[in-house]
Amino acid sequence: MSTTPPVLAAELAQAWADIQRHHPELPDLAAPESLIGESSSACGAELSFERLLHEAVHGIAAARGVRDTSRAGRYHNRRFLAIAEEMGLDHPEEPHASSGFSLVTLNPEAKRRYRPTIERLQRALKAHTVATAADTKRSFRGPAARHGSSGGGVRVKAVCDCGRNVRVVPSVLAQAPIVCGGCGKPFRIPETVGAAG
C-alpha cells in the first residue's frame, strides 16, 4: 500500500462513502485531504474513523439545516448529540462546560457495522503516520521542534484515576509526567476507541 497523502485521502473518501451507505442524506465529502493533519480540540484531535463519523454528524446537521454547535463551532449542543446517537455515537457523561457533547464515542453496534471500514482506515492511517514521521526527520521543523517546545499545539484531554482532567499538548505530556495534585497519580491521554479496534 502506498503511504502518500492522496492514498490516505482516497481511504478517507471510501470510509465516508461507507457512512453514506447507512445515512444517504449525508452530503459528499468535498475535500478528504483537508482532514489530514487537521486537528480540532472540540472535535477530537486525532484523525480516526470515530473522528470521521463525528464530522459526518456535522454534515447531516448541515444537510438538515440544524444548528448543532455554538461558540464559533466549539460547543456541541443536544441537537448534535441527537444526530450523533442516530449515527452510532454515544456521550455517556454530562456535557463538557466548553465543548458540550463533542467527545462522542462509537457504540458497540457501530463498531460492528463499520469494523471492516475501521480496520482499513486504521491501516492507511498507520502507513501514513510511518511515512510522514520519516519525512519530518529530514525536514526543518523550526525552533519549537529543535528546543522541545510544544509550539502551541492542539491541547487534548488528559485524565487521572480520580476523575480530574486537564487540557495539555501531547508533546508536553510526553516530555515528563504531569502529576495530579488531588491523588498524586500522573495524568494520561486515554486511548481512542478507534485505536483499540
PDB file of C-alpha atoms in Angstrom:
ATOM      1  CA  MET A   1       0.000   0.000   0.000  1.00  0.00           C
ATOM      2  CA  SER A   2       1.329   3.425  -0.885  1.00  0.00           C
ATOM      3  CA  THR A   3       1.690   5.837   2.002  1.00  0.00           C
ATOM      4  CA  THR A   4       1.220   9.084   0.102  1.00  0.00           C
ATOM      5  CA  PRO A   5      -1.423  11.566   1.299  1.00  0.00           C
ATOM      6  CA  PRO A   6      -3.569  11.068  -1.867  1.00  0.00           C
ATOM      7  CA  VAL A   7      -3.937   7.383  -0.925  1.00  0.00           C
ATOM      8  CA  LEU A   8      -4.966   8.311   2.611  1.00  0.00           C
ATOM      9  CA  ALA A   9      -7.388  10.858   1.166  1.00  0.00           C
ATOM     10  CA  ALA A  10      -8.857   8.088  -1.013  1.00  0.00           C
ATOM     11  CA  GLU A  11      -9.255   5.846   2.051  1.00  0.00           C
ATOM     12  CA  LEU A  12     -10.993   8.683   3.907  1.00  0.00           C
ATOM     13  CA  ALA A  13     -13.315   9.202   0.927  1.00  0.00           C
ATOM     14  CA  GLN A  14     -14.092   5.462   0.869  1.00  0.00           C
ATOM     15  CA  ALA A  15     -14.828   5.453   4.611  1.00  0.00           C
ATOM     16  CA  TRP A  16     -17.118   8.472   4.093  1.00  0.00           C
ATOM     17  CA  ALA A  17     -18.907   6.583   1.302  1.00  0.00           C
ATOM     18  CA  ASP A  18     -19.359   3.647   3.696  1.00  0.00           C
ATOM     19  CA  ILE A  19     -21.045   6.017   6.166  1.00  0.00           C
ATOM     20  CA  GLN A  20     -23.241   7.389   3.342  1.00  0.00           C
ATOM     21  CA  ARG A  21     -24.497   3.871   2.585  1.00  0.00           C
ATOM     22  CA  HIS A  22     -26.067   3.824   6.057  1.00  0.00           C
ATOM     23  CA  HIS A  23     -27.002   7.536   6.057  1.00  0.00           C
ATOM     24  CA  PRO A  24     -27.918   8.560   2.464  1.00  0.00           C
ATOM     25  CA  GLU A  25     -28.688  12.164   3.399  1.00  0.00           C
ATOM     26  CA  LEU A  26     -25.012  12.720   4.283  1.00  0.00           C
ATOM     27  CA  PRO A  27     -23.502  15.106   1.704  1.00  0.00           C
ATOM     28  CA  ASP A  28     -20.352  14.158  -0.196  1.00  0.00           C
ATOM     29  CA  LEU A  29     -17.025  14.944   1.449  1.00  0.00           C
ATOM     30  CA  ALA A  30     -15.677  17.786  -0.689  1.00  0.00           C
ATOM     31  CA  ALA A  31     -12.000  17.533   0.259  1.00  0.00           C
ATOM     32  CA  PRO A  32     -10.973  14.450   2.267  1.00  0.00           C
ATOM     33  CA  GLU A  33      -7.346  15.579   2.212  1.00  0.00           C
ATOM     34  CA  SER A  34      -8.368  18.604   4.287  1.00  0.00           C
ATOM     35  CA  LEU A  35      -8.820  16.277   7.280  1.00  0.00           C
ATOM     36  CA  ILE A  36      -5.225  15.020   7.065  1.00  0.00           C
ATOM     37  CA  GLY A  37      -3.122  16.859   9.580  1.00  0.00           C
ATOM     38  CA  GLU A  38      -6.086  18.974  10.720  1.00  0.00           C
ATOM     39  CA  SER A  39      -6.881  18.840  14.391  1.00  0.00           C
ATOM     40  CA  SER A  40      -9.608  20.300  16.497  1.00  0.00           C
ATOM     41  CA  SER A  41      -9.794  20.024  20.238  1.00  0.00           C
ATOM     42  CA  ALA A  42     -13.579  20.374  20.059  1.00  0.00           C
ATOM     43  CA  CYS A  43     -13.990  17.563  17.513  1.00  0.00           C
ATOM     44  CA  GLY A  44     -11.184  15.262  18.594  1.00  0.00           C
ATOM     45  CA  ALA A  45      -7.531  15.919  17.956  1.00  0.00           C
ATOM     46  CA  GLU A  46      -6.640  12.643  16.294  1.00  0.00           C
ATOM     47  CA  LEU A  47      -7.813  11.508  12.883  1.00  0.00           C
ATOM     48  CA  SER A  48      -9.683   8.201  13.183  1.00  0.00           C
ATOM     49  CA  PHE A  49     -12.911   6.618  11.976  1.00  0.00           C
ATOM     50  CA  GLU A  50     -14.588   7.883  15.140  1.00  0.00           C
ATOM     51  CA  ARG A  51     -13.496  11.425  14.255  1.00  0.00           C
ATOM     52  CA  LEU A  52     -14.720  10.943  10.674  1.00  0.00           C
ATOM     53  CA  LEU A  53     -18.134   9.816  11.952  1.00  0.00           C
ATOM     54  CA  HIS A  54     -18.161  12.886  14.234  1.00  0.00           C
ATOM     55  CA  GLU A  55     -17.578  15.073  11.168  1.00  0.00           C
ATOM     56  CA  ALA A  56     -20.378  13.195   9.375  1.00  0.00           C
ATOM     57  CA  VAL A  57     -22.747  14.240  12.187  1.00  0.00           C
ATOM     58  CA  HIS A  58     -21.922  17.861  11.307  1.00  0.00           C
ATOM     59  CA  GLY A  59     -22.547  17.027   7.634  1.00  0.00           C
ATOM     60  CA  ILE A  60     -26.013  15.650   8.336  1.00  0.00           C
ATOM     61  CA  ALA A  61     -26.793  18.600  10.616  1.00  0.00           C
ATOM     62  CA  ALA A  62     -25.855  20.947   7.757  1.00  0.00           C
ATOM     63  CA  ALA A  63     -27.977  18.963   5.278  1.00  0.00           C
ATOM     64  CA  ARG A  64     -30.950  19.214   7.655  1.00  0.00           C
ATOM     65  CA  GLY A  65     -30.371  22.884   8.391  1.00  0.00           C
ATOM     66  CA  VAL A  66     -29.784  22.107  12.071  1.00  0.00           C
ATOM     67  CA  ARG A  67     -27.555  24.385  14.121  1.00  0.00           C
ATOM     68  CA  ASP A  68     -25.590  21.762  16.056  1.00  0.00           C
ATOM     69  CA  THR A  69     -22.899  23.990  17.587  1.00  0.00           C
ATOM     70  CA  SER A  70     -22.432  27.408  19.102  1.00  0.00           C
ATOM     71  CA  ARG A  71     -19.490  29.450  20.406  1.00  0.00           C
ATOM     72  CA  ALA A  72     -17.781  29.534  16.995  1.00  0.00           C
ATOM     73  CA  GLY A  73     -18.371  25.806  16.478  1.00  0.00           C
ATOM     74  CA  ARG A  74     -16.749  24.758  19.731  1.00  0.00           C
ATOM     75  CA  TYR A  75     -19.826  23.910  21.850  1.00  0.00           C
ATOM     76  CA  HIS A  76     -21.705  20.824  20.573  1.00  0.00           C
ATOM     77  CA  ASN A  77     -25.319  21.034  21.691  1.00  0.00           C
ATOM     78  CA  ARG A  78     -28.091  18.468  22.245  1.00  0.00           C
ATOM     79  CA  ARG A  79     -29.125  18.691  18.564  1.00  0.00           C
ATOM     80  CA  PHE A  80     -25.602  17.495  17.705  1.00  0.00           C
ATOM     81  CA  LEU A  81     -25.962  14.703  20.283  1.00  0.00           C
ATOM     82  CA  ALA A  82     -29.320  13.570  18.870  1.00  0.00           C
ATOM     83  CA  ILE A  83     -27.851  13.147  15.375  1.00  0.00           C
ATOM     84  CA  ALA A  84     -24.696  11.543  16.814  1.00  0.00           C
ATOM     85  CA  GLU A  85     -26.845   8.950  18.578  1.00  0.00           C
ATOM     86  CA  GLU A  86     -28.689   8.209  15.299  1.00  0.00           C
ATOM     87  CA  MET A  87     -25.307   7.517  13.705  1.00  0.00           C
ATOM     88  CA  GLY A  88     -23.925   5.217  16.394  1.00  0.00           C
ATOM     89  CA  LEU A  89     -22.093   7.636  18.670  1.00  0.00           C
ATOM     90  CA  ASP A  90     -22.658   7.907  22.416  1.00  0.00           C
ATOM     91  CA  HIS A  91     -21.795  10.504  25.028  1.00  0.00           C
ATOM     92  CA  PRO A  92     -22.246   8.861  28.431  1.00  0.00           C
ATOM     93  CA  GLU A  93     -21.391  11.880  30.579  1.00  0.00           C
ATOM     94  CA  GLU A  94     -22.795  15.316  31.189  1.00  0.00           C
ATOM     95  CA  PRO A  95     -21.766  17.931  28.613  1.00  0.00           C
ATOM     96  CA  HIS A  96     -18.329  19.495  28.940  1.00  0.00           C
ATOM     97  CA  ALA A  97     -18.508  23.136  30.032  1.00  0.00           C
ATOM     98  CA  SER A  98     -16.782  24.488  26.912  1.00  0.00           C
ATOM     99  CA  SER A  99     -17.231  21.805  24.218  1.00  0.00           C
ATOM    100  CA  GLY A 100     -20.605  20.304  25.167  1.00  0.00           C
ATOM    101  CA  PHE A 101     -21.223  16.840  23.732  1.00  0.00           C
ATOM    102  CA  SER A 102     -18.233  16.868  21.365  1.00  0.00           C
ATOM    103  CA  LEU A 103     -16.376  13.906  22.850  1.00  0.00           C
ATOM    104  CA  VAL A 104     -18.609  11.181  21.460  1.00  0.00           C
ATOM    105  CA  THR A 105     -17.511   7.555  21.098  1.00  0.00           C
ATOM    106  CA  LEU A 106     -18.585   4.668  18.875  1.00  0.00           C
ATOM    107  CA  ASN A 107     -21.240   2.449  20.395  1.00  0.00           C
ATOM    108  CA  PRO A 108     -20.883  -1.370  20.105  1.00  0.00           C
ATOM    109  CA  GLU A 109     -23.365  -1.635  17.214  1.00  0.00           C
ATOM    110  CA  ALA A 110     -21.484   0.994  15.169  1.00  0.00           C
ATOM    111  CA  LYS A 111     -18.188  -0.777  15.885  1.00  0.00           C
ATOM    112  CA  ARG A 112     -19.650  -3.991  14.446  1.00  0.00           C
ATOM    113  CA  ARG A 113     -21.288  -2.252  11.480  1.00  0.00           C
ATOM    114  CA  TYR A 114     -18.138  -0.394  10.457  1.00  0.00           C
ATOM    115  CA  ARG A 115     -15.489  -2.946  11.532  1.00  0.00           C
ATOM    116  CA  PRO A 116     -14.030  -3.530   8.020  1.00  0.00           C
ATOM    117  CA  THR A 117     -14.028   0.205   7.326  1.00  0.00           C
ATOM    118  CA  ILE A 118     -12.375   0.961  10.671  1.00  0.00           C
ATOM    119  CA  GLU A 119      -9.685  -1.657  10.091  1.00  0.00           C
ATOM    120  CA  ARG A 120      -8.959  -0.452   6.539  1.00  0.00           C
ATOM    121  CA  LEU A 121      -8.730   3.176   7.645  1.00  0.00           C
ATOM    122  CA  GLN A 122      -6.506   2.287  10.610  1.00  0.00           C
ATOM    123  CA  ARG A 123      -4.063   0.534   8.253  1.00  0.00           C
ATOM    124  CA  ALA A 124      -3.975   3.591   5.976  1.00  0.00           C
ATOM    125  CA  LEU A 125      -3.516   5.969   8.923  1.00  0.00           C
ATOM    126  CA  LYS A 126      -0.710   3.843  10.336  1.00  0.00           C
ATOM    127  CA  ALA A 127       1.081   3.723   6.977  1.00  0.00           C
ATOM    128  CA  HIS A 128       0.614   7.482   6.594  1.00  0.00           C
ATOM    129  CA  THR A 129       2.000   8.106  10.090  1.00  0.00           C
ATOM    130  CA  VAL A 130       5.064   5.977   9.382  1.00  0.00           C
ATOM    131  CA  ALA A 131       5.656   7.760   6.068  1.00  0.00           C
ATOM    132  CA  THR A 132       5.227  11.255   7.460  1.00  0.00           C
ATOM    133  CA  ALA A 133       7.343  10.504  10.544  1.00  0.00           C
ATOM    134  CA  ALA A 134      10.186   9.535   8.212  1.00  0.00           C
ATOM    135  CA  ASP A 135       9.675  12.776   6.260  1.00  0.00           C
ATOM    136  CA  THR A 136       9.775  15.005   9.334  1.00  0.00           C
ATOM    137  CA  LYS A 137      13.139  13.587  10.399  1.00  0.00           C
ATOM    138  CA  ARG A 138      14.602  15.006   7.192  1.00  0.00           C
ATOM    139  CA  SER A 139      12.643  18.259   7.235  1.00  0.00           C
ATOM    140  CA  PHE A 140      13.297  21.534   9.021  1.00  0.00           C
ATOM    141  CA  ARG A 141      10.591  21.976  11.629  1.00  0.00           C
ATOM    142  CA  GLY A 142      11.631  25.294  13.189  1.00  0.00           C
ATOM    143  CA  PRO A 143      12.720  26.345  16.665  1.00  0.00           C
ATOM    144  CA  ALA A 144       9.802  24.740  18.519  1.00  0.00           C
ATOM    145  CA  ALA A 145      10.851  21.266  17.344  1.00  0.00           C
ATOM    146  CA  ARG A 146      14.563  21.924  17.980  1.00  0.00           C
ATOM    147  CA  HIS A 147      14.012  23.060  21.557  1.00  0.00           C
ATOM    148  CA  GLY A 148      11.325  20.565  22.549  1.00  0.00           C
ATOM    149  CA  SER A 149       8.631  23.223  22.794  1.00  0.00           C
ATOM    150  CA  SER A 150       5.016  22.362  22.191  1.00  0.00           C
ATOM    151  CA  GLY A 151       4.880  25.131  19.624  1.00  0.00           C
ATOM    152  CA  GLY A 152       1.380  25.975  20.839  1.00  0.00           C
ATOM    153  CA  GLY A 153      -0.112  22.733  19.520  1.00  0.00           C
ATOM    154  CA  VAL A 154      -3.646  21.490  19.998  1.00  0.00           C
ATOM    155  CA  ARG A 155      -4.483  20.516  23.543  1.00  0.00           C
ATOM    156  CA  VAL A 156      -6.229  17.242  24.303  1.00  0.00           C
ATOM    157  CA  LYS A 157      -7.932  15.941  27.426  1.00  0.00           C
ATOM    158  CA  ALA A 158      -5.633  14.104  29.853  1.00  0.00           C
ATOM    159  CA  VAL A 159      -7.211  12.292  32.803  1.00  0.00           C
ATOM    160  CA  CYS A 160      -6.091  10.814  36.111  1.00  0.00           C
ATOM    161  CA  ASP A 161      -7.612   7.907  38.019  1.00  0.00           C
ATOM    162  CA  CYS A 162      -9.515  10.161  40.441  1.00  0.00           C
ATOM    163  CA  GLY A 163     -11.542  11.622  37.563  1.00  0.00           C
ATOM    164  CA  ARG A 164      -9.868  15.024  37.264  1.00  0.00           C
ATOM    165  CA  ASN A 165      -8.760  16.168  33.814  1.00  0.00           C
ATOM    166  CA  VAL A 166      -6.604  18.835  32.206  1.00  0.00           C
ATOM    167  CA  ARG A 167      -6.052  20.024  28.641  1.00  0.00           C
ATOM    168  CA  VAL A 168      -2.477  19.524  27.513  1.00  0.00           C
ATOM    169  CA  VAL A 169      -0.414  19.434  24.326  1.00  0.00           C
ATOM    170  CA  PRO A 170       0.537  15.730  23.894  1.00  0.00           C
ATOM    171  CA  SER A 171       4.212  16.556  23.231  1.00  0.00           C
ATOM    172  CA  VAL A 172       4.395  18.366  26.583  1.00  0.00           C
ATOM    173  CA  LEU A 173       2.952  15.352  28.407  1.00  0.00           C
ATOM    174  CA  ALA A 174       5.430  13.110  26.588  1.00  0.00           C
ATOM    175  CA  GLN A 175       8.367  15.133  27.975  1.00  0.00           C
ATOM    176  CA  ALA A 176       7.595  14.261  31.623  1.00  0.00           C
ATOM    177  CA  PRO A 177       4.586  13.182  33.703  1.00  0.00           C
ATOM    178  CA  ILE A 178       2.151  15.810  34.912  1.00  0.00           C
ATOM    179  CA  VAL A 179       1.010  14.729  38.379  1.00  0.00           C
ATOM    180  CA  CYS A 180      -2.469  15.314  39.760  1.00  0.00           C
ATOM    181  CA  GLY A 181      -2.470  17.406  42.944  1.00  0.00           C
ATOM    182  CA  GLY A 182      -5.616  15.592  44.123  1.00  0.00           C
ATOM    183  CA  CYS A 183      -4.476  11.965  44.042  1.00  0.00           C
ATOM    184  CA  GLY A 184      -0.757  12.181  43.219  1.00  0.00           C
ATOM    185  CA  LYS A 185      -1.064   9.990  40.094  1.00  0.00           C
ATOM    186  CA  PRO A 186       0.054  11.068  36.616  1.00  0.00           C
ATOM    187  CA  PHE A 187      -2.378  12.391  34.023  1.00  0.00           C
ATOM    188  CA  ARG A 188      -2.633  10.290  30.860  1.00  0.00           C
ATOM    189  CA  ILE A 189      -4.265  10.689  27.465  1.00  0.00           C
ATOM    190  CA  PRO A 190      -6.919   7.960  27.122  1.00  0.00           C
ATOM    191  CA  GLU A 191      -6.615   5.712  24.079  1.00  0.00           C
ATOM    192  CA  THR A 192      -9.282   6.358  21.466  1.00  0.00           C
ATOM    193  CA  VAL A 193     -11.869   3.711  20.812  1.00  0.00           C
ATOM    194  CA  GLY A 194     -10.858   3.699  17.131  1.00  0.00           C
ATOM    195  CA  ALA A 195      -7.267   2.828  18.074  1.00  0.00           C
ATOM    196  CA  ALA A 196      -8.429  -0.056  20.258  1.00  0.00           C
ATOM    197  CA  GLY A 197     -10.195  -1.521  17.175  1.00  0.00           C
TER     198      GLY A 197
END
